[in-house]
Tab-separated table of C-alpha atoms and ligand atoms in Angstrom:
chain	number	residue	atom	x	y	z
A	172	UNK	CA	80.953	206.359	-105.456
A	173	UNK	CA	78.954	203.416	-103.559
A	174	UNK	CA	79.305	204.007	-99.767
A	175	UNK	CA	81.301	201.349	-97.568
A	176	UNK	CA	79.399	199.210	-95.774
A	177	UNK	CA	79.665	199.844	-91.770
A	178	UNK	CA	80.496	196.899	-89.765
A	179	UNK	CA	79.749	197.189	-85.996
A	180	UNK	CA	83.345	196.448	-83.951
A	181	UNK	CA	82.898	192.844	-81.970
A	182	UNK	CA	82.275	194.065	-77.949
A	183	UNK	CA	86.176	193.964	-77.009
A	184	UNK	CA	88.162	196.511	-74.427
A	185	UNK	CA	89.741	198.292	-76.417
A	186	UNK	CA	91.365	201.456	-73.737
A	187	UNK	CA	90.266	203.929	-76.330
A	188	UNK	CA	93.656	203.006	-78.317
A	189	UNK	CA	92.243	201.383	-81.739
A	190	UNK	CA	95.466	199.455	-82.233
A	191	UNK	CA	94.900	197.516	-78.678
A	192	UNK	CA	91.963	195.239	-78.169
A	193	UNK	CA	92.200	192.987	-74.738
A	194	UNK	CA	91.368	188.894	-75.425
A	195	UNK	CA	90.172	187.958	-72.144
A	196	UNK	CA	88.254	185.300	-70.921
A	197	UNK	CA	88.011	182.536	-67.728
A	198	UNK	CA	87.705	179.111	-67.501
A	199	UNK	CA	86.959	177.713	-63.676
A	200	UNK	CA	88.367	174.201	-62.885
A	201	UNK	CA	86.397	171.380	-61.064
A	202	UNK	CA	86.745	167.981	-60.575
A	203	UNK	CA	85.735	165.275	-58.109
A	204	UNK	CA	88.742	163.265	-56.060
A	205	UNK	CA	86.605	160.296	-54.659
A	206	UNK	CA	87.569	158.457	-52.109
A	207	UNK	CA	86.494	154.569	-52.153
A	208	UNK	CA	87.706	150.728	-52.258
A	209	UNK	CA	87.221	147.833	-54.850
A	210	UNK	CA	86.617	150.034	-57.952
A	211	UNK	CA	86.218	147.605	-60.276
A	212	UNK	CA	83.654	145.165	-58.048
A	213	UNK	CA	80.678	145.472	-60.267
A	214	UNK	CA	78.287	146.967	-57.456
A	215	UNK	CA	81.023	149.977	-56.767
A	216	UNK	CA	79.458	152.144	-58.803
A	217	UNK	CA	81.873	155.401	-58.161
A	218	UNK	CA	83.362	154.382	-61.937
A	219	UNK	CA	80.717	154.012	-63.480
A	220	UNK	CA	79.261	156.633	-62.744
A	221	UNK	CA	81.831	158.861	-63.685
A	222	UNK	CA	81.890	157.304	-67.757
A	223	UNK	CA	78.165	156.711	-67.962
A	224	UNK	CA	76.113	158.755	-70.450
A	225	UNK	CA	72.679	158.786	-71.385
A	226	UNK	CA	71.102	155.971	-72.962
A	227	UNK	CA	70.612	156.185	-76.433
A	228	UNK	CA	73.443	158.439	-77.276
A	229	UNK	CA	76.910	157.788	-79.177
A	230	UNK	CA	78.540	155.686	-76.286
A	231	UNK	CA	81.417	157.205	-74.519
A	232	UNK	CA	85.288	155.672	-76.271
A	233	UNK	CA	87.385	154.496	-72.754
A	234	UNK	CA	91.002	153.055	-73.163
A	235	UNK	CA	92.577	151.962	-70.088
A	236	UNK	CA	96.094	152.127	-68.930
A	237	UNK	CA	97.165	149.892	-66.151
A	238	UNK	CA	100.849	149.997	-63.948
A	239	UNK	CA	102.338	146.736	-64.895
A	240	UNK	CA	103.605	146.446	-61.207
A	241	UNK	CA	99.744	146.669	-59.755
A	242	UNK	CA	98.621	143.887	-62.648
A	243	UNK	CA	101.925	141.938	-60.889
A	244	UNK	CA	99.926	141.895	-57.992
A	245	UNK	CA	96.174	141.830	-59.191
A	246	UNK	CA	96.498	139.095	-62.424
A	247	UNK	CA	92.909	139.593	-63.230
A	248	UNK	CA	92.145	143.364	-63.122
A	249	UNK	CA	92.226	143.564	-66.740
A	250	UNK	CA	89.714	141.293	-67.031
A	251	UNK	CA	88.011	142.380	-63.895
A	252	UNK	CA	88.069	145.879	-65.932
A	253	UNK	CA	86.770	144.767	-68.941
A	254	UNK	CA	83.586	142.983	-67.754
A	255	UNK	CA	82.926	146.060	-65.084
A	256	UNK	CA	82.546	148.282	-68.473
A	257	UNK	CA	80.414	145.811	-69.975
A	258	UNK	CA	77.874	146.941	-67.114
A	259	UNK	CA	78.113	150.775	-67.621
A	260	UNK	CA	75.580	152.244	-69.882
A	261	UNK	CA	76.722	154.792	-72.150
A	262	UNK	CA	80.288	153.605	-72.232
A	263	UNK	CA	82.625	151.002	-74.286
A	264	UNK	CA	86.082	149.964	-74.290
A	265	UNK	CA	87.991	151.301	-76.763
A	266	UNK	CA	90.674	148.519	-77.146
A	267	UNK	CA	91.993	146.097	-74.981
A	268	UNK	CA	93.218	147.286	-71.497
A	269	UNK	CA	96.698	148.035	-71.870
A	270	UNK	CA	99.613	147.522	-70.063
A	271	UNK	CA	102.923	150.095	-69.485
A	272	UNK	CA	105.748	149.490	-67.373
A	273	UNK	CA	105.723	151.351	-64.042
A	274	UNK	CA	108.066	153.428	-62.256
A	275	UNK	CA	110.216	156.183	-63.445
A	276	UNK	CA	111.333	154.002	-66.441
A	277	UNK	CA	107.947	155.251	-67.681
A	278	UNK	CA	109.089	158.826	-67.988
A	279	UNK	CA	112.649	157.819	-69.123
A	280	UNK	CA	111.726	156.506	-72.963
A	281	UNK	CA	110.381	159.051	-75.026
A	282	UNK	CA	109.121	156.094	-77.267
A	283	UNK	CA	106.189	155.638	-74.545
A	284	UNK	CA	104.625	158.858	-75.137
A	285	UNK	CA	104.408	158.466	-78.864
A	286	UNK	CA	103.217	154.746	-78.286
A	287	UNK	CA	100.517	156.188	-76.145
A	288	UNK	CA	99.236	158.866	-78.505
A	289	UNK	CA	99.471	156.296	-81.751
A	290	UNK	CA	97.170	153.855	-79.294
A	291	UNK	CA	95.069	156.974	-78.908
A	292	UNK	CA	94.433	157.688	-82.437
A	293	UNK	CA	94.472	154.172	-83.566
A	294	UNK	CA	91.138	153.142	-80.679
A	295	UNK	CA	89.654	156.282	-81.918
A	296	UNK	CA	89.313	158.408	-79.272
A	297	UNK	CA	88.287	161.995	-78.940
A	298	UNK	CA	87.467	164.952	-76.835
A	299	UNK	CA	84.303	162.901	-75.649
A	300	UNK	CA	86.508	159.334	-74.772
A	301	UNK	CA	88.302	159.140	-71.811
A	302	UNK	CA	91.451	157.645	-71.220
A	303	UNK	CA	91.598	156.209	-67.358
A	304	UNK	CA	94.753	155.354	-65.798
A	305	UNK	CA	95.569	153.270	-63.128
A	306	UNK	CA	99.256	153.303	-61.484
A	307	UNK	CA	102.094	154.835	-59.796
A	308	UNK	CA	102.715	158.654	-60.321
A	309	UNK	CA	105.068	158.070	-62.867
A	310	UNK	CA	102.725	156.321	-64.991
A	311	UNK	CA	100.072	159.003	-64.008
A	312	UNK	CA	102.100	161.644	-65.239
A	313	UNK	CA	103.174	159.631	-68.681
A	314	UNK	CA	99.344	159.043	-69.303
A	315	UNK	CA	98.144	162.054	-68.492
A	316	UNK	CA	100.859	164.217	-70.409
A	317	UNK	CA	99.925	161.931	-73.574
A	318	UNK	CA	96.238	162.138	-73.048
A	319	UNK	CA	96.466	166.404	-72.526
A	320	UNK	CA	98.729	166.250	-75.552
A	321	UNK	CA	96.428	163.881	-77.868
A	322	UNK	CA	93.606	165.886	-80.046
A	323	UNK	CA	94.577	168.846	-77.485
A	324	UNK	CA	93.227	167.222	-74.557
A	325	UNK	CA	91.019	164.037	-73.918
A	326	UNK	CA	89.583	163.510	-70.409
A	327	UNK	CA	91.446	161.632	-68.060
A	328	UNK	CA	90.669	159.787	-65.149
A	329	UNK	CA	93.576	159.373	-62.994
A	330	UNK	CA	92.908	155.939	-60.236
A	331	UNK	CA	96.643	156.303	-58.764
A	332	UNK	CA	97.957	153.251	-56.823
A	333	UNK	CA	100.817	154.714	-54.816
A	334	UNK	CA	100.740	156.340	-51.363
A	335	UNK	CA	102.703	159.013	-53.290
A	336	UNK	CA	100.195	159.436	-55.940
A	337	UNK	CA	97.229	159.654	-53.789
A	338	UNK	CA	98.134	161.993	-51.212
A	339	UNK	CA	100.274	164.346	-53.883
A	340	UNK	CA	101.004	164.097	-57.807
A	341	UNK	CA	97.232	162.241	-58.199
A	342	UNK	CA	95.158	165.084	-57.275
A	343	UNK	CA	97.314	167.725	-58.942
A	344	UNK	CA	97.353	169.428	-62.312
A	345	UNK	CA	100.441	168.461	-63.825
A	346	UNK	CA	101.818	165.821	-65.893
A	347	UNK	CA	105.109	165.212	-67.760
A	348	UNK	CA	108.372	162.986	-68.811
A	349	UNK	CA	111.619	163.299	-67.812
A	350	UNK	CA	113.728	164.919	-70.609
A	351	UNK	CA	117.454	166.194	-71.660
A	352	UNK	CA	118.858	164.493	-68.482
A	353	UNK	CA	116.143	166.385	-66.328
A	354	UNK	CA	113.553	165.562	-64.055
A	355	UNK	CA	109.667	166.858	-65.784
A	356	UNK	CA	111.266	168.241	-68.485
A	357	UNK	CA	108.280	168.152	-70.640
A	358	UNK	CA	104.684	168.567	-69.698
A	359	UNK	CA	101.660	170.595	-69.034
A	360	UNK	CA	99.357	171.799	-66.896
A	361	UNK	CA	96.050	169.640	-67.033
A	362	UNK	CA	93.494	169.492	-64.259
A	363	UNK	CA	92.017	165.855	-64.493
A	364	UNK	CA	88.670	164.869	-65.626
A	365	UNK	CA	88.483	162.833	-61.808
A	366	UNK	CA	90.647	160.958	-59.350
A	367	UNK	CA	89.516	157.683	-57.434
A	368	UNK	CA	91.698	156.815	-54.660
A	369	UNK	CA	91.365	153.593	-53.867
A	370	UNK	CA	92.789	152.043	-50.486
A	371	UNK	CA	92.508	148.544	-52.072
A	372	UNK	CA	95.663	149.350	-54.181
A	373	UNK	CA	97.542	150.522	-51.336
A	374	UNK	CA	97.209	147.128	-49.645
A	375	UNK	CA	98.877	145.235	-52.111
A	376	UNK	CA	101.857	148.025	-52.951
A	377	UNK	CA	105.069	147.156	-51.544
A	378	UNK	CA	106.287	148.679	-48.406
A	379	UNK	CA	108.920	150.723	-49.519
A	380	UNK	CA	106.488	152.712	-52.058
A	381	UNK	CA	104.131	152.796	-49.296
A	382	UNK	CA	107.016	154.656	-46.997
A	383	UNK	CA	108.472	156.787	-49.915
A	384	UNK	CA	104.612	158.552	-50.140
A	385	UNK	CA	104.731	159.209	-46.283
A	386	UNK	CA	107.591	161.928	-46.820
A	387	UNK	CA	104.984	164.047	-49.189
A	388	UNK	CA	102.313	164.118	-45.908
A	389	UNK	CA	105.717	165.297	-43.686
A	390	UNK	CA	106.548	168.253	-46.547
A	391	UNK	CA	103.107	169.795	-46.576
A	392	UNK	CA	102.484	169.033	-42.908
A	393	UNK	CA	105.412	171.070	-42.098
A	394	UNK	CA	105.157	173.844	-44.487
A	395	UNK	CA	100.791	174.152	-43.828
A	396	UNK	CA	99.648	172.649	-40.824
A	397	UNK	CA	101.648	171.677	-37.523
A	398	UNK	CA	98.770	169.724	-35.784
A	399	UNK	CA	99.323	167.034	-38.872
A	400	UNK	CA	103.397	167.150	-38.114
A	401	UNK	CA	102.365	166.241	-34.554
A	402	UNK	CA	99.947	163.842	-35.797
A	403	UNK	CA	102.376	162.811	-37.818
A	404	UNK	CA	104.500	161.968	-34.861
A	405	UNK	CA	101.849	160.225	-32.788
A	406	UNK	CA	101.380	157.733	-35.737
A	407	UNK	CA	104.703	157.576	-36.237
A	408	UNK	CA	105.044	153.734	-35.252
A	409	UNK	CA	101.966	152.049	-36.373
A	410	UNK	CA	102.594	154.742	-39.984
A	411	UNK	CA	106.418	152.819	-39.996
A	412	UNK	CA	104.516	149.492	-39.640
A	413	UNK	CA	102.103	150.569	-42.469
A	414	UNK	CA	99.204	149.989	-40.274
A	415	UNK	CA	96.251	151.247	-42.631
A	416	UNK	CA	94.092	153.336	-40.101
A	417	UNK	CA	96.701	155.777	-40.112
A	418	UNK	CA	97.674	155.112	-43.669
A	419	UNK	CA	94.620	155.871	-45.002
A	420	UNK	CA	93.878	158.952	-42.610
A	421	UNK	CA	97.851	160.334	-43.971
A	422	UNK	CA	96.231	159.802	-47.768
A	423	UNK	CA	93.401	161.938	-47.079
A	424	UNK	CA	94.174	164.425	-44.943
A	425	UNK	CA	97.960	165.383	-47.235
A	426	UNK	CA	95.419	164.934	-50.481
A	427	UNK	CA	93.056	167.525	-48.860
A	428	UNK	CA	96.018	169.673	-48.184
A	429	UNK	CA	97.703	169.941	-51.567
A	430	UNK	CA	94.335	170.061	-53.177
A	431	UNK	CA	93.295	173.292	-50.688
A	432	UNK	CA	96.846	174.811	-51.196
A	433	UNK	CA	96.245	174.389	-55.531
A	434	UNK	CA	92.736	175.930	-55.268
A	435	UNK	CA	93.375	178.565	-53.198
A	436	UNK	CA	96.859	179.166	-52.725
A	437	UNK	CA	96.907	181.839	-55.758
A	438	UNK	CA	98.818	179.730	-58.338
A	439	UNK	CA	97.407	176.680	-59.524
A	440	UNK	CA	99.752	176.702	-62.486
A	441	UNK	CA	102.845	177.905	-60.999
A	442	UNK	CA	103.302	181.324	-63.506
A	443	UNK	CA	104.961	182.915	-60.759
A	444	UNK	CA	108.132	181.856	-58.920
A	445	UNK	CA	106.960	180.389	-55.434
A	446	UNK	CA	106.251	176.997	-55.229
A	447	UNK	CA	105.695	175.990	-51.709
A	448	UNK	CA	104.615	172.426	-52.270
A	449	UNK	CA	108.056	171.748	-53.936
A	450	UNK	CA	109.414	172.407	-50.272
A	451	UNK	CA	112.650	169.872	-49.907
A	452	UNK	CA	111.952	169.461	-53.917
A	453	UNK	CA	115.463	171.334	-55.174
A	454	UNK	CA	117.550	168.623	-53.633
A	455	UNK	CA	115.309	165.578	-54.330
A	456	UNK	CA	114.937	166.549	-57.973
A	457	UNK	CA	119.015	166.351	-58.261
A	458	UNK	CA	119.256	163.497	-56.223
A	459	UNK	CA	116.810	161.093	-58.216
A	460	UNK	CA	119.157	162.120	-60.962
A	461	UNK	CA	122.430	161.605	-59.225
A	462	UNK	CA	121.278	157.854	-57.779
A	463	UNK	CA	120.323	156.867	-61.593
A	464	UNK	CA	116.922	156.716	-59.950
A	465	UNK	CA	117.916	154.353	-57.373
A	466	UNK	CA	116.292	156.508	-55.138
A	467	UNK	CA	112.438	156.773	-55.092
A	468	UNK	CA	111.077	160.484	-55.635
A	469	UNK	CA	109.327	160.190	-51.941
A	470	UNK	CA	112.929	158.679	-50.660
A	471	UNK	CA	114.597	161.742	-52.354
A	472	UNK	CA	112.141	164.584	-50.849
A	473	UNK	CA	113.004	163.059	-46.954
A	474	UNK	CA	116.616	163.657	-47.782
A	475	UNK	CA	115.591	166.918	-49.239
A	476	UNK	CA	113.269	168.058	-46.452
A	477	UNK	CA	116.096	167.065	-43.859
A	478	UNK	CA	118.683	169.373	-45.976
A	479	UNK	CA	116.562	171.901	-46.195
A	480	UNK	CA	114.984	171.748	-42.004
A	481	UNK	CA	118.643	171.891	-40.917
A	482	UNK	CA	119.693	174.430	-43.849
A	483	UNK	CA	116.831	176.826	-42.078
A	484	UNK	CA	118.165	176.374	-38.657
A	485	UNK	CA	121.779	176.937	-39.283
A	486	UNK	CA	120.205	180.206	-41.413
A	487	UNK	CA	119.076	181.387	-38.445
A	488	UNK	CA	115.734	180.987	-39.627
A	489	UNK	CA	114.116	178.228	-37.520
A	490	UNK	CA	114.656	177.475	-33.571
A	491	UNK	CA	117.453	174.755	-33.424
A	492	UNK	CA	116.322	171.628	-32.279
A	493	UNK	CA	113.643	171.614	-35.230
A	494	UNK	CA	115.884	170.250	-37.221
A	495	UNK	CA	116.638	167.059	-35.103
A	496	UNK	CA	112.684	166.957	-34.537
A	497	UNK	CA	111.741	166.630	-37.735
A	498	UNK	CA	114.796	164.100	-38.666
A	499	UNK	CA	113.913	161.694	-35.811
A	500	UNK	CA	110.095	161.499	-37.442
A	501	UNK	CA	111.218	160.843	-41.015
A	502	UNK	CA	113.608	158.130	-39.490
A	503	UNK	CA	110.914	156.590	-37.170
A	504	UNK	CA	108.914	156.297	-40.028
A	505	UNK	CA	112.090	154.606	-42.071
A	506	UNK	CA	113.797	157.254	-44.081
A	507	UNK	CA	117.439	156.616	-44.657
A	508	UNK	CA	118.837	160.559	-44.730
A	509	UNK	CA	121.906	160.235	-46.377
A	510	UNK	CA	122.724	158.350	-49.753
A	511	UNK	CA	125.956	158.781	-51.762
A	512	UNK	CA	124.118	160.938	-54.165
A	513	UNK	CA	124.287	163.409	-52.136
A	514	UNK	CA	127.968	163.643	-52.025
A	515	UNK	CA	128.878	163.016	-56.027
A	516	UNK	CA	131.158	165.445	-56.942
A	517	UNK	CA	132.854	166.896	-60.325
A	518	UNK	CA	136.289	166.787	-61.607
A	519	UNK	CA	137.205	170.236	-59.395
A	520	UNK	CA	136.018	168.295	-56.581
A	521	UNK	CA	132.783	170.641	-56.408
A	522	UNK	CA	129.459	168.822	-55.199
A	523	UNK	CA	127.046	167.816	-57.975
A	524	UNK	CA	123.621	168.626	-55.891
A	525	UNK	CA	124.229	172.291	-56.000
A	526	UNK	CA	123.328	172.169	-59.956
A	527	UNK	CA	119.700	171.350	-58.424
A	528	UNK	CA	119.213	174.947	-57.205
A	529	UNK	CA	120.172	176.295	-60.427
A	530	UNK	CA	118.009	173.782	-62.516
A	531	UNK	CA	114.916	174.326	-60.129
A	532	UNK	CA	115.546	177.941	-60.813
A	533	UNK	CA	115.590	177.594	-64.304
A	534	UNK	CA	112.284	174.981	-64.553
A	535	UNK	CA	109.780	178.701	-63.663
A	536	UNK	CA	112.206	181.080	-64.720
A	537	UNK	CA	112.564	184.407	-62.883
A	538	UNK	CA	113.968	184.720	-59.083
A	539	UNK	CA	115.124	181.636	-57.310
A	540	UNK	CA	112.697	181.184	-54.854
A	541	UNK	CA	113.534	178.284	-52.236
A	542	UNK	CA	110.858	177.366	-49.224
A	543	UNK	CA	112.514	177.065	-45.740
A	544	UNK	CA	111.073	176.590	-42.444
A	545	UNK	CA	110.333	179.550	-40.112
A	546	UNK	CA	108.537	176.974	-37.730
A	547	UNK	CA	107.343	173.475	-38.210
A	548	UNK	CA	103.883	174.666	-39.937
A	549	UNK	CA	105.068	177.511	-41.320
A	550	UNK	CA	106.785	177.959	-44.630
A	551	UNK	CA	108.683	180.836	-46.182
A	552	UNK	CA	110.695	181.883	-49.543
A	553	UNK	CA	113.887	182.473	-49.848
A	554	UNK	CA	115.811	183.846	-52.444
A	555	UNK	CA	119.338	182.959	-52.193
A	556	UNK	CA	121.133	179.410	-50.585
A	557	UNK	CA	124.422	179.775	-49.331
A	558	UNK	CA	126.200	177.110	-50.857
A	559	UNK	CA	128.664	177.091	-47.109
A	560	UNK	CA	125.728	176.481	-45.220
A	561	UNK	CA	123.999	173.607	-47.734
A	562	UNK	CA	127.912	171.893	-47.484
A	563	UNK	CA	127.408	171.761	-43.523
A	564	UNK	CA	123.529	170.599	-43.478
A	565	UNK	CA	124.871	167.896	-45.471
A	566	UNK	CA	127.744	166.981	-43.283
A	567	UNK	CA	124.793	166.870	-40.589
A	568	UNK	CA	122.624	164.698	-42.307
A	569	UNK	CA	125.755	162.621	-43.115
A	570	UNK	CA	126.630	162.271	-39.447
A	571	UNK	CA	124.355	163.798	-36.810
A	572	UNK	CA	120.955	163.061	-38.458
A	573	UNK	CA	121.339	159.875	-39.069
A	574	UNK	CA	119.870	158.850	-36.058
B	242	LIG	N1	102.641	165.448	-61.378
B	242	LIG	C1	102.966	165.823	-60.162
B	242	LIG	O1	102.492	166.857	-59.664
B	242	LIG	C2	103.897	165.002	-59.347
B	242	LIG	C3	104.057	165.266	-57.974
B	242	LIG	C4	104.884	164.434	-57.216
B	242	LIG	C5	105.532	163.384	-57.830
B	242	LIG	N2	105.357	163.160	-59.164
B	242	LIG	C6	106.043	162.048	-59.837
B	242	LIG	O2	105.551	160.807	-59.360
B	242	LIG	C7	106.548	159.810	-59.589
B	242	LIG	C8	106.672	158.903	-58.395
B	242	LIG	O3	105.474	158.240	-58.215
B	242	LIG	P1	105.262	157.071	-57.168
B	242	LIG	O4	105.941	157.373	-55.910
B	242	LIG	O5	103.805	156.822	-57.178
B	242	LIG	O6	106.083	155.838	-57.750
B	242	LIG	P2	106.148	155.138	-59.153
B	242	LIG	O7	105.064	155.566	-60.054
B	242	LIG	O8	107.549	155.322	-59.625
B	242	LIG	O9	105.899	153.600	-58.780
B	242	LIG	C9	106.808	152.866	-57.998
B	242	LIG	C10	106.663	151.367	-58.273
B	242	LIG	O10	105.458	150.880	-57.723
B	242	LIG	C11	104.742	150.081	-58.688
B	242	LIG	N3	103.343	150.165	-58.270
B	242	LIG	C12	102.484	151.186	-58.400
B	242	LIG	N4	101.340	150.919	-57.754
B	242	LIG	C13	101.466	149.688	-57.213
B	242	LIG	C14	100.629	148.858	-56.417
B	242	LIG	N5	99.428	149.281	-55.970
B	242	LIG	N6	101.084	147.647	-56.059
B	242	LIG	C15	102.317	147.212	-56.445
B	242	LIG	N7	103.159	147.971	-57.176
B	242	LIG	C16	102.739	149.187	-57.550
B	242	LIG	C17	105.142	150.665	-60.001
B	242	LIG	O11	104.999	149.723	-61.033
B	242	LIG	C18	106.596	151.030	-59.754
B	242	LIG	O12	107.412	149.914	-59.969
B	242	LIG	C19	107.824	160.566	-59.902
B	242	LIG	O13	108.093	160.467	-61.282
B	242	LIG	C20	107.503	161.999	-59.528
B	242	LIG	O14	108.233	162.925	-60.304
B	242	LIG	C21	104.560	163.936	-59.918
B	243	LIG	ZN1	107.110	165.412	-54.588
């Protein structure tokens, strides 16, 4: 009888159980968030320098995306674009720079995302291209979902344009479209390749994006760091008058915060049920919904971070008085905290923004877990709303908070 051949086991833990074997393995994260002006001048070489590869080899494949709303207001980026990748070695355009229509709208047609990866395919790009996008974070999110999803991943470069997108959904690790009536239905979880913020962009953006970002620097500020709330409110005027000192100093300092909190606050891709940056986020979620998107995602989260302030007062979990503190900043700095969204109800009369808690819930799975306030600074998780107490916050912000 010929003897079987003995094959050595691959090195795997096994726990002395031959019918268990552990897969495990690690992959660390890292990616630069540069801060800068004038990207595409040809001696700003921050770009470049990012999609530059050695001379000589296979040059790197680069399709651009551009907002239509920030081409609105800079006509000749694309071609500003095009002839600042003439000048980096190592890199080529993979097809004309392309244009998508910004704002939620983006994450509203499912057609987009299929347009995107077809554009992919068709300019040839791989796991070596990159695919750069510049815009809004609705747009950043459509792009990047489409670029993660597109040969399993191809490197993205995210330049946002918004407030909102450079102090918060810019130099984060999701992406996604709006889906089945719901807010980031569909998505993933995909670090970026790099982020420029650029403070040119924010100069030209419209002043009611450049509020709607300032209530994303208030939600971290009060669940993280209390110095920036009071900073906050020192600024307050010359922040409502979008002077860009300040503006620029918000954008940093909130970027630096959400960046510190997703690198080291234990969960950079939310597998568990506490998401402390979504502070406010229950509400604002519905709300965008319930205003047909009338409402800007930054405009929603004041609303929400007012409901939820006063909500941990009345709880008995915050001093009172907070509430009305933190109200009179977001309205110095131009919040409206009430819209009619908030008080759409159904046929039994009951009130529509109380589905958010259960569709938040139901986005991670597991517990509810809602952030409150224990003091401006200081977050904590909840478990349970009463829907009493949610019915009289709102009554507040109807009447009281609107200062
Ligand atoms: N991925 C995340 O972690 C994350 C986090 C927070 C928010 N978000 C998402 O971000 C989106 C909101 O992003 P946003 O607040 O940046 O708004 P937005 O992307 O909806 O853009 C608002 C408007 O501004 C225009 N625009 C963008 N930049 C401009 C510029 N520089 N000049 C002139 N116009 C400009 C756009 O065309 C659009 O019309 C929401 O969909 C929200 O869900 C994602
Ligand atoms: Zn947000």
């Amino acid at each position: 009888m010929p003897r079987e051949t003995a094959i050595a086991l691959p090195l795997l833990e096994s726990k002395n159980d031959d019918r268990l074997f552990l897969q495990r393995f690690s992959l660390t994260y890292e990616f630069a968030v540069l801060f800068t002006r004038d990207t595409f001048s040809t001696d700003n070489r921050t770009f470049a320098d990012l999609i530059s590869g050695p001379k000589g080899e296979t040059p790197a494949r680069v399709s651009v995306i551009l907002d239509e709303g920030v081409l609105r207001e800079m006509p000749d980026l694309k071609r500003r674009i095009a002839a600042y990748v003439e000048t980096c070695p190592g890199a080529i355009l993979a097809g004309p720079v392309e244009m998508i229509v910004g704002g939620e709208a983006a994450k509203n047609d499912p057609t987009l995302l299929t347009d995107l990866q077809r554009r992919f395919v068709d300019n040839g790009l791989d796991r070596h291209s990159y695919v750069v996008c510049i815009g809004g974070g609705a747009v950043l999110d459509l792009v990047g979902y489409a670029a993660a999803t597109t040969h399993r991943g191809i490197r993205h470069i995210r330049v946002p344009t918004t407030v909102l997108a450079q102090n918060d959904s810019g130099v984060g690790v999701k992406n996604g479209i709006n889906a089945f009536g719901m807010k980031n239905m569909l998505g993933t979880f995909m670090p970026p390749h790099a982020v420029i913020n650029d403070s040119a962009f924010i100069d030209v953006l419209p002043g009611r994006d450049k509020r709607a970002g300032m209530a994303e620097a208030v939600k971290v500020a009060l669940i993280r760091d209390r110095a920036f709330f009071e900073w906050l409110e020192e600024k307050a005027e010359a922040l409502a008058l979008f002077a860009s000192e300040p503006l620029e100093k918000l954008i940093r300092h909130c970027a630096l915060l959400h960046m510190r909190q997703i690198a080291h606050g234990g969960d950079p891709f939310e597998r568990g049920s506490v998401r402390p940056l979504d502070f406010g986020h229950w509400a604002a979620h519905k709300l965008e919904v319930l205003s047909d998107y009338g409402l800007r995602h930054g405009e929603a989260v004041a609303i929400g971070i007012a409901l939820d302030t006063r909500y941990s007062v009345l709880a008995g979990l915050l001093p009172a008085g907070e509430d009305l503190r933190v109200a009179r900043l977001l309205s110095r700095l131009g919040f409206e905290l009430w819209h009619e969204a908030c008080d759409v109800r159904d046929d039994s009369g009951a009130l529509q923004l109380l589905k958010g808690l259960e569709e938040f819930r139901e986005h991670l799975g597991g517990d509810l877990t809602i952030t409150l306030l224990g003091a401006l600074g200081v977050g904590i998780e909840v478990h349970s709303m009463d829907p009493e107490l949610i019915g009289q916050s709102l009554e507040w912000l109807r009447g009281e908070a609107g200062i």
